[in-house]
Amino acid sequence: MELNAAIPSGPIEKRWDNHRFEMKLVNPANKRKLSVIVVGSGLAGASASATMAELGYDVRCFCYHDSPRRAHSIAAQGGINAAKNYQNDGDSVFRLFYDTVKGGDFRARESNVYRLAQISVSIIDQCVAQGVPFAREYGGMLANRSFGGAQVSRTFYARGQTGQQLLLGAYQALARQIELGGVKMFPRHEMLDVILVDGRCRGIVTRDMVDGTVRSYTADAVVLATGGYSNAFYLSTNAKACNVSAAWRAHRRGAGFANPCYTQIHPTCIPQSGDYQSKLTLMSESLRNDGRIWVPKKADDNRPAAQIPEGDRDYYLERIYPSFGNLSPRDIASRRAKEVVDEGRGVGPLKNGVYLDFADAIGRLGAPAIGERYGNLFDMYERITGESPYEMPMRIYPAPHYTMGGLWVDYNLMTTIPGLFAIGEANFSDHGANRLGASALMQGLADGYFVIPYTIGNYLARGGLDPVAEDHADCKGVEQQVNDRIQRLLTASGKRTADSFHRELGRIIWDKCGMARNKAGLEEALQKIPALREEFWENVRVPGVGADLNQELERAGRVADFLEQGELMCRDALDRDESCGGHFREEHQTGEGEAARDDERFSHASVWEWTGENQAQRKNVEELTFEYVQPSQRSYK
Amino acid sequence: MNLTLHVWRQAGPNDKGRFEKYEARDISEHASFLEMLDILNEELVEKGQEPIAFEHDCREGICGSCGMVINGVPHSKQKAITSCQLHMRSFKDGDEIWIEPFRATAFPVLKDLVVDRSAFDRIIQKGGYVSVRTGNAVDANATPIPKTDADAAFDAATCIGCGACVAACPNASAMLFTSAKVSHLGLLPQGQPERYKRVEAMVAQMDQEGFGSCTNHGACQNACPKSISIEYIARMNRDLMKAKLLGSKDD
Ligand SMILES: Cc1cc2nc3c(=O)[nH]c(=O)nc-3n(C[C@H](O)[C@H](O)[C@H](O)COP(=O)(O)OP(=O)(O)OC[C@H]3O[C@@H](n4cnc5c(N)ncnc54)[C@H](O)[C@@H]3O)c2cc1C
Ligand code: FES
């Protein structure tokens, strides 16, 4: 597999401008004749579809939701970063670039990150012009807040619903193009494979989720904007339907999958309450501004929180990180919580949480002031747990949240399959081994509004794309394989539900490839997952028929892919014999228990190549070079 | 706790549909309502029966996918929540629960509790946007927007498009949904140039989709999980009147 990142030459601040100038342009009259398929209508997919249609391309957009407005992006809460420096607090494109490269623990490609920081500024302008109601100050100017990993205030937000408002902005731009005829929208269509003709990606095979029709759609290029794979863990903060299938199907056809072991575990989520639990709910990171995190000093202390005297409490983050305390970065806060829970000091009925206590803040500022700041979060917590954080401490625990790994892409966001592009959370590009808060929304919209519309033109302008009919032999061949797989699922007639396999897989990955990983555990997972996969194909039960709205069938197909991709996550984690960002190998820590990178051996992206069913995947390497930010050890003491 | 459920089962749009009775056993009070349905569905699958089809995704009240009528009320009797935010601690052992799809001519049932709400998308497509192309924008702070206007626009924009307003309305009217978008954009300077054209086009589409008319019942506001106010309907009606007077000419 050839990995040419296609990074433009010249000084970093000129690369994107120069590249745009050098890119081939498509004659406006020809654009209508060029067709693009976009899979996904989240922030990345909706913004890309709308913008490419504005430019004149013939766009078809697919999503598995009933409406493009429901994509998982809708759930983002906190905000979106941009180097606007409206606060005059010393922010700049370079600082955002620097923070992102450092936050990613020096495992991202500098040129892409710099471009992201440059574009961030235009995103906010674009969204405001669309009518996104960002929070404002009394003077009518846009308000900002600060987020983890940054010392400036550069996060734009719309109450706790930033993702919703940004997605509705992109959805509305998409709706406008649908009305104008520039985009044809296919909701309730699940992409189940990609079609390659002469080595280039020329289309997709989808299943109509209402009547079950399996068919091909062909185009001159395909863009995957299909989101991340946190649901490999089964329990995560992602929406229930989020899955890896689109990316995985492309991977099986030749798209390299980069850094699958880079996953982000968010420290403040509501702990699991029972086996029936279907997902985990994020509690905004902002709570750590006023809440103090603690557990009892002794294991198995069953007293209610209020009866545990100060002397018997361990405010472990304040103890270990006196300067950052409760505000230490996500990966560190998560790992320390796991440690104390593993020691038997967890709290709550299942002993699977730590306290986030507002008693001091309430004592100091009064309940109304705290309610003013966090009232809606407290209500949300109480709705789910039945406990009031005004009266007793919240219980929190880390949960899978975001995946930095994904399809490998070059500077143009093209995968290793010519003509197949990946944008948004689905690609691996900008966050290295750890993503900073409020940077995913920024990346999704940068890719969709400002990068792919131009880089795809450069690809299309090179031509050589003869039309491919939808009954082309290559389309029919893929359709046949898709149909066979559906039949296999429907006829397995075993005893277990797809979800029961998914839960078991999630347990293995969470235990062995979660917040802390080690060689023995990963090797164990690599034994267990293939065995589970084998059982799945023999013992899964999918009722109903293919030619119908069949949610069990949808689910089973996605679980089948997680059973393959989850194994690759573990293999990558085993191979990456160092710690970096969210990937913490217990064998590699500093004397103080922090992640110890090994830049000599691992300053690269690991790009995995599919070699066949039940075969070990081949690892390819993109070396990372740092010209502008010198790798250093992160310290938060 | 143990519960008796009466769930609407309908094989497809052309099936007549009927209630079927199920027993849900040993449900934890901490489980969510949808988790209770998950448990029941897994039992059905294990028995080789078809599970109950229902829509859901985020399970935290923001995507608008989930929507069912629970004991006669869209999203249940509890105020300001979606079906996925309902927890079993609001029920007690032995309760009977009736679960039905959102019902409206403009929302045909696809299967069981799943309905087709694409009419909402088509209303937005008629004008629920600002016609600005990517790359055309001026600096975001070039136009200051009073905080009160921005907040009021946000309150309208918080609509999740679930359709509970339609399901609650005796006339199955989509006025609350449509007025929320019209008001969100109409309250902002960016939305002014197309303000009157927008309201006319969106209302015309709403009528064409077969939604009923508004007779000021206010049931929509009570059912709305985001507590969107019917004042936006009044606001939209004023814009509509003005649009008619202006003869649909903008400015
Ligand atoms: C609870 C939560 C809070 C967050 N808060 C923030 C925040 O404050 N700031 C921030 O920057 N980031 C945040 N994030 C991360 C951020 O929301 C996501 O990374 C981002 O929205 C992903 O956008 P996307 O467009 O790449 O994918 P998604 O929004 O996940 O969209 C995926 C799309 O692909 C479609 N799709 C997928 N597979 C297929 C298929 N096979 N066939 C057809 N269609 C398919 C789906 O229908 C959907 O339209 C948060 C994440 C979570 C979970
Ligand atoms: S599942 Fe998203 S609002 Fe209920």
PDB file of C-alpha atoms and ligand atoms in Angstrom, chain A residues 38-47 61-81 145 147 155-156 160 162-163 166-167 185-186 188-193 204-207 209 224-228 230 236-239 241-247 249 264 266 279-283 330 400-403 423-427 431 435-445 447 558, chain B residues 57 60, ligand 1:
ATOM      1  CA  VAL A  38     -21.743  11.654  -0.129  1.00  0.00           C
ATOM      2  CA  VAL A  39     -22.509   9.086   2.534  1.00  0.00           C
ATOM      3  CA  GLY A  40     -23.502  10.783   5.772  1.00  0.00           C
ATOM      4  CA  SER A  41     -25.351  13.973   6.580  1.00  0.00           C
ATOM      5  CA  GLY A  42     -23.779  14.941   9.889  1.00  0.00           C
ATOM      6  CA  LEU A  43     -21.777  18.145  10.130  1.00  0.00           C
ATOM      7  CA  ALA A  44     -19.207  16.871   7.672  1.00  0.00           C
ATOM      8  CA  GLY A  45     -21.559  15.268   5.158  1.00  0.00           C
ATOM      9  CA  ALA A  46     -24.262  17.936   5.147  1.00  0.00           C
ATOM     10  CA  SER A  47     -21.795  20.807   4.780  1.00  0.00           C
ATOM     11  CA  CYS A  61     -26.375  12.297  -0.267  1.00  0.00           C
ATOM     12  CA  PHE A  62     -27.262   9.165   1.707  1.00  0.00           C
ATOM     13  CA  CYS A  63     -27.948   8.631   5.394  1.00  0.00           C
ATOM     14  CA  TYR A  64     -29.496   5.918   7.512  1.00  0.00           C
ATOM     15  CA  HIS A  65     -31.616   8.364   9.484  1.00  0.00           C
ATOM     16  CA  ASP A  66     -35.173   9.290   8.537  1.00  0.00           C
ATOM     17  CA  SER A  67     -33.960  12.860   8.107  1.00  0.00           C
ATOM     18  CA  PRO A  68     -30.491  14.348   7.637  1.00  0.00           C
ATOM     19  CA  ARG A  69     -31.161  16.534  10.690  1.00  0.00           C
ATOM     20  CA  ARG A  70     -30.830  13.600  13.084  1.00  0.00           C
ATOM     21  CA  ALA A  71     -27.153  12.729  12.598  1.00  0.00           C
ATOM     22  CA  HIS A  72     -25.126  12.119  15.723  1.00  0.00           C
ATOM     23  CA  SER A  73     -23.524  15.585  15.400  1.00  0.00           C
ATOM     24  CA  ILE A  74     -26.790  16.942  16.773  1.00  0.00           C
ATOM     25  CA  ALA A  75     -25.784  15.775  20.270  1.00  0.00           C
ATOM     26  CA  ALA A  76     -22.574  17.786  20.647  1.00  0.00           C
ATOM     27  CA  GLN A  77     -22.915  20.072  23.615  1.00  0.00           C
ATOM     28  CA  GLY A  78     -19.929  22.178  24.530  1.00  0.00           C
ATOM     29  CA  GLY A  79     -18.815  24.200  21.563  1.00  0.00           C
ATOM     30  CA  ILE A  80     -16.616  24.782  18.549  1.00  0.00           C
ATOM     31  CA  ASN A  81     -13.132  26.268  18.514  1.00  0.00           C
ATOM     32  CA  ARG A 145     -15.659  30.196  26.799  1.00  0.00           C
ATOM     33  CA  PHE A 147     -12.114  24.497  27.124  1.00  0.00           C
ATOM     34  CA  THR A 155     -14.782  28.252  22.078  1.00  0.00           C
ATOM     35  CA  PHE A 156     -18.029  29.462  20.455  1.00  0.00           C
ATOM     36  CA  GLY A 160     -25.435  23.345  25.710  1.00  0.00           C
ATOM     37  CA  THR A 162     -23.846  23.744  19.898  1.00  0.00           C
ATOM     38  CA  GLY A 163     -23.887  20.606  17.764  1.00  0.00           C
ATOM     39  CA  LEU A 166     -24.437  23.884  13.781  1.00  0.00           C
ATOM     40  CA  LEU A 167     -26.030  20.800  12.311  1.00  0.00           C
ATOM     41  CA  MET A 185     -31.258  13.161  -0.739  1.00  0.00           C
ATOM     42  CA  PHE A 186     -31.633   9.480   0.148  1.00  0.00           C
ATOM     43  CA  ARG A 188     -33.247   5.712   5.285  1.00  0.00           C
ATOM     44  CA  HIS A 189     -30.601   4.245   2.977  1.00  0.00           C
ATOM     45  CA  GLU A 190     -27.749   2.317   4.479  1.00  0.00           C
ATOM     46  CA  MET A 191     -24.542   2.040   2.511  1.00  0.00           C
ATOM     47  CA  LEU A 192     -23.314  -1.533   2.720  1.00  0.00           C
ATOM     48  CA  ASP A 193     -20.343  -1.499   0.365  1.00  0.00           C
ATOM     49  CA  ILE A 204     -21.831   2.392  -3.469  1.00  0.00           C
ATOM     50  CA  VAL A 205     -24.296  -0.377  -2.795  1.00  0.00           C
ATOM     51  CA  THR A 206     -27.134   0.530  -0.461  1.00  0.00           C
ATOM     52  CA  ARG A 207     -30.062  -1.113   1.205  1.00  0.00           C
ATOM     53  CA  MET A 209     -34.228   0.480   4.967  1.00  0.00           C
ATOM     54  CA  LEU A 224     -17.614   8.988   3.347  1.00  0.00           C
ATOM     55  CA  ALA A 225     -18.761  11.249   6.178  1.00  0.00           C
ATOM     56  CA  THR A 226     -19.996   8.427   8.316  1.00  0.00           C
ATOM     57  CA  GLY A 227     -18.729   9.321  11.798  1.00  0.00           C
ATOM     58  CA  GLY A 228     -16.702   7.460  14.430  1.00  0.00           C
ATOM     59  CA  SER A 230     -16.937   4.541  19.729  1.00  0.00           C
ATOM     60  CA  SER A 236     -20.532   4.945  24.765  1.00  0.00           C
ATOM     61  CA  THR A 237     -21.841   8.480  24.622  1.00  0.00           C
ATOM     62  CA  ASN A 238     -22.492   8.107  20.901  1.00  0.00           C
ATOM     63  CA  ALA A 239     -25.949   7.772  19.462  1.00  0.00           C
ATOM     64  CA  ALA A 241     -26.949   3.799  15.580  1.00  0.00           C
ATOM     65  CA  CYS A 242     -23.357   5.077  15.188  1.00  0.00           C
ATOM     66  CA  ASN A 243     -21.292   2.324  13.629  1.00  0.00           C
ATOM     67  CA  VAL A 244     -18.153   1.599  11.689  1.00  0.00           C
ATOM     68  CA  SER A 245     -19.674  -0.298   8.778  1.00  0.00           C
ATOM     69  CA  ALA A 246     -19.189   2.252   6.011  1.00  0.00           C
ATOM     70  CA  ALA A 247     -15.531   2.819   6.866  1.00  0.00           C
ATOM     71  CA  ARG A 249     -16.535  -1.953   4.200  1.00  0.00           C
ATOM     72  CA  GLN A 264     -11.023   9.072  23.593  1.00  0.00           C
ATOM     73  CA  HIS A 266     -14.427  11.239  28.388  1.00  0.00           C
ATOM     74  CA  LYS A 279     -25.874   3.972  26.310  1.00  0.00           C
ATOM     75  CA  LEU A 280     -24.004   6.386  28.529  1.00  0.00           C
ATOM     76  CA  THR A 281     -24.746  10.054  28.957  1.00  0.00           C
ATOM     77  CA  LEU A 282     -22.133  12.746  28.923  1.00  0.00           C
ATOM     78  CA  MET A 283     -22.152  15.389  31.638  1.00  0.00           C
ATOM     79  CA  ARG A 330      -9.443  14.287  29.810  1.00  0.00           C
ATOM     80  CA  PRO A 400     -15.952   6.089  25.343  1.00  0.00           C
ATOM     81  CA  HIS A 401     -16.735   9.255  23.483  1.00  0.00           C
ATOM     82  CA  TYR A 402     -14.764   9.896  20.313  1.00  0.00           C
ATOM     83  CA  THR A 403     -12.419   8.055  17.996  1.00  0.00           C
ATOM     84  CA  ILE A 423     -14.188  13.547   6.080  1.00  0.00           C
ATOM     85  CA  GLY A 424     -15.232  14.345   9.658  1.00  0.00           C
ATOM     86  CA  GLU A 425     -14.800  11.856  12.467  1.00  0.00           C
ATOM     87  CA  ALA A 426     -14.593   9.040   9.910  1.00  0.00           C
ATOM     88  CA  ASN A 427     -11.046   9.998   8.930  1.00  0.00           C
ATOM     89  CA  HIS A 431      -6.305  15.008  16.284  1.00  0.00           C
ATOM     90  CA  ARG A 435      -8.598  15.306  20.612  1.00  0.00           C
ATOM     91  CA  LEU A 436      -9.084  18.596  22.413  1.00  0.00           C
ATOM     92  CA  GLY A 437     -12.606  19.567  23.424  1.00  0.00           C
ATOM     93  CA  ALA A 438     -14.567  21.570  20.819  1.00  0.00           C
ATOM     94  CA  SER A 439     -12.299  20.525  17.961  1.00  0.00           C
ATOM     95  CA  ALA A 440     -14.402  17.799  16.364  1.00  0.00           C
ATOM     96  CA  LEU A 441     -17.134  20.175  15.254  1.00  0.00           C
ATOM     97  CA  MET A 442     -14.458  22.459  13.867  1.00  0.00           C
ATOM     98  CA  GLN A 443     -12.861  19.642  11.902  1.00  0.00           C
ATOM     99  CA  GLY A 444     -16.125  18.283  10.530  1.00  0.00           C
ATOM    100  CA  LEU A 445     -17.142  21.677   9.182  1.00  0.00           C
ATOM    101  CA  ASP A 447     -13.565  19.346   5.932  1.00  0.00           C
ATOM    102  CA  ARG A 558     -23.196  -3.501  12.111  1.00  0.00           C
TER     103      ARG A 558
ATOM    104  CA  ASP B  57     -30.863   7.279  18.247  1.00  0.00           C
ATOM    105  CA  GLU B  60     -30.770  11.980  25.310  1.00  0.00           C
TER     106      GLU B  60
HETATM  107  C1  LIG C   1     -22.240  13.490  23.604  1.00  0.00           C
HETATM  108  C2  LIG C   1     -21.234  14.114  22.679  1.00  0.00           C
HETATM  109  C3  LIG C   1     -20.888  15.440  22.813  1.00  0.00           C
HETATM  110  C4  LIG C   1     -19.947  16.028  21.957  1.00  0.00           C
HETATM  111  N1  LIG C   1     -19.645  17.340  22.122  1.00  0.00           N
HETATM  112  C5  LIG C   1     -18.733  17.913  21.295  1.00  0.00           C
HETATM  113  C6  LIG C   1     -18.398  19.291  21.433  1.00  0.00           C
HETATM  114  O1  LIG C   1     -18.909  19.997  22.302  1.00  0.00           O
HETATM  115  N2  LIG C   1     -17.498  19.824  20.576  1.00  0.00           N
HETATM  116  C7  LIG C   1     -16.913  19.084  19.589  1.00  0.00           C
HETATM  117  O2  LIG C   1     -16.128  19.639  18.832  1.00  0.00           O
HETATM  118  N3  LIG C   1     -17.221  17.779  19.430  1.00  0.00           N
HETATM  119  C8  LIG C   1     -18.108  17.175  20.256  1.00  0.00           C
HETATM  120  N4  LIG C   1     -18.406  15.840  20.093  1.00  0.00           N
HETATM  121  C9  LIG C   1     -17.868  15.114  18.931  1.00  0.00           C
HETATM  122  C10 LIG C   1     -18.636  15.466  17.637  1.00  0.00           C
HETATM  123  O3  LIG C   1     -19.998  15.625  17.934  1.00  0.00           O
HETATM  124  C11 LIG C   1     -18.514  14.419  16.536  1.00  0.00           C
HETATM  125  O4  LIG C   1     -17.199  14.039  16.395  1.00  0.00           O
HETATM  126  C12 LIG C   1     -18.983  14.980  15.193  1.00  0.00           C
HETATM  127  O5  LIG C   1     -20.255  15.542  15.318  1.00  0.00           O
HETATM  128  C13 LIG C   1     -18.989  13.942  14.098  1.00  0.00           C
HETATM  129  O6  LIG C   1     -19.549  14.487  12.931  1.00  0.00           O
HETATM  130  P1  LIG C   1     -19.548  13.702  11.552  1.00  0.00           P
HETATM  131  O7  LIG C   1     -20.227  14.581  10.575  1.00  0.00           O
HETATM  132  O8  LIG C   1     -18.172  13.257  11.242  1.00  0.00           O
HETATM  133  O9  LIG C   1     -20.395  12.371  11.812  1.00  0.00           O
HETATM  134  P2  LIG C   1     -21.872  12.107  12.374  1.00  0.00           P
HETATM  135  O10 LIG C   1     -22.531  13.320  12.870  1.00  0.00           O
HETATM  136  O11 LIG C   1     -21.748  10.937  13.274  1.00  0.00           O
HETATM  137  O12 LIG C   1     -22.691  11.696  11.095  1.00  0.00           O
HETATM  138  C14 LIG C   1     -22.587  10.441  10.482  1.00  0.00           C
HETATM  139  C15 LIG C   1     -23.556  10.402   9.325  1.00  0.00           C
HETATM  140  O13 LIG C   1     -23.273   9.280   8.532  1.00  0.00           O
HETATM  141  C16 LIG C   1     -24.443   8.558   8.263  1.00  0.00           C
HETATM  142  N5  LIG C   1     -23.997   7.169   8.091  1.00  0.00           N
HETATM  143  C17 LIG C   1     -23.083   6.482   8.810  1.00  0.00           C
HETATM  144  N6  LIG C   1     -22.916   5.250   8.316  1.00  0.00           N
HETATM  145  C18 LIG C   1     -23.725   5.150   7.244  1.00  0.00           C
HETATM  146  C19 LIG C   1     -24.007   4.126   6.320  1.00  0.00           C
HETATM  147  N7  LIG C   1     -23.408   2.949   6.367  1.00  0.00           N
HETATM  148  N8  LIG C   1     -24.924   4.364   5.353  1.00  0.00           N
HETATM  149  C20 LIG C   1     -25.557   5.570   5.276  1.00  0.00           C
HETATM  150  N9  LIG C   1     -25.315   6.582   6.121  1.00  0.00           N
HETATM  151  C21 LIG C   1     -24.414   6.373   7.104  1.00  0.00           C
HETATM  152  C22 LIG C   1     -25.367   8.845   9.407  1.00  0.00           C
HETATM  153  O14 LIG C   1     -26.721   8.681   9.017  1.00  0.00           O
HETATM  154  C23 LIG C   1     -25.012  10.298   9.696  1.00  0.00           C
HETATM  155  O15 LIG C   1     -25.756  11.122   8.834  1.00  0.00           O
HETATM  156  C24 LIG C   1     -19.334  15.250  20.952  1.00  0.00           C
HETATM  157  C25 LIG C   1     -19.669  13.915  20.822  1.00  0.00           C
HETATM  158  C26 LIG C   1     -20.588  13.328  21.695  1.00  0.00           C
HETATM  159  C27 LIG C   1     -20.845  11.872  21.580  1.00  0.00           C
END
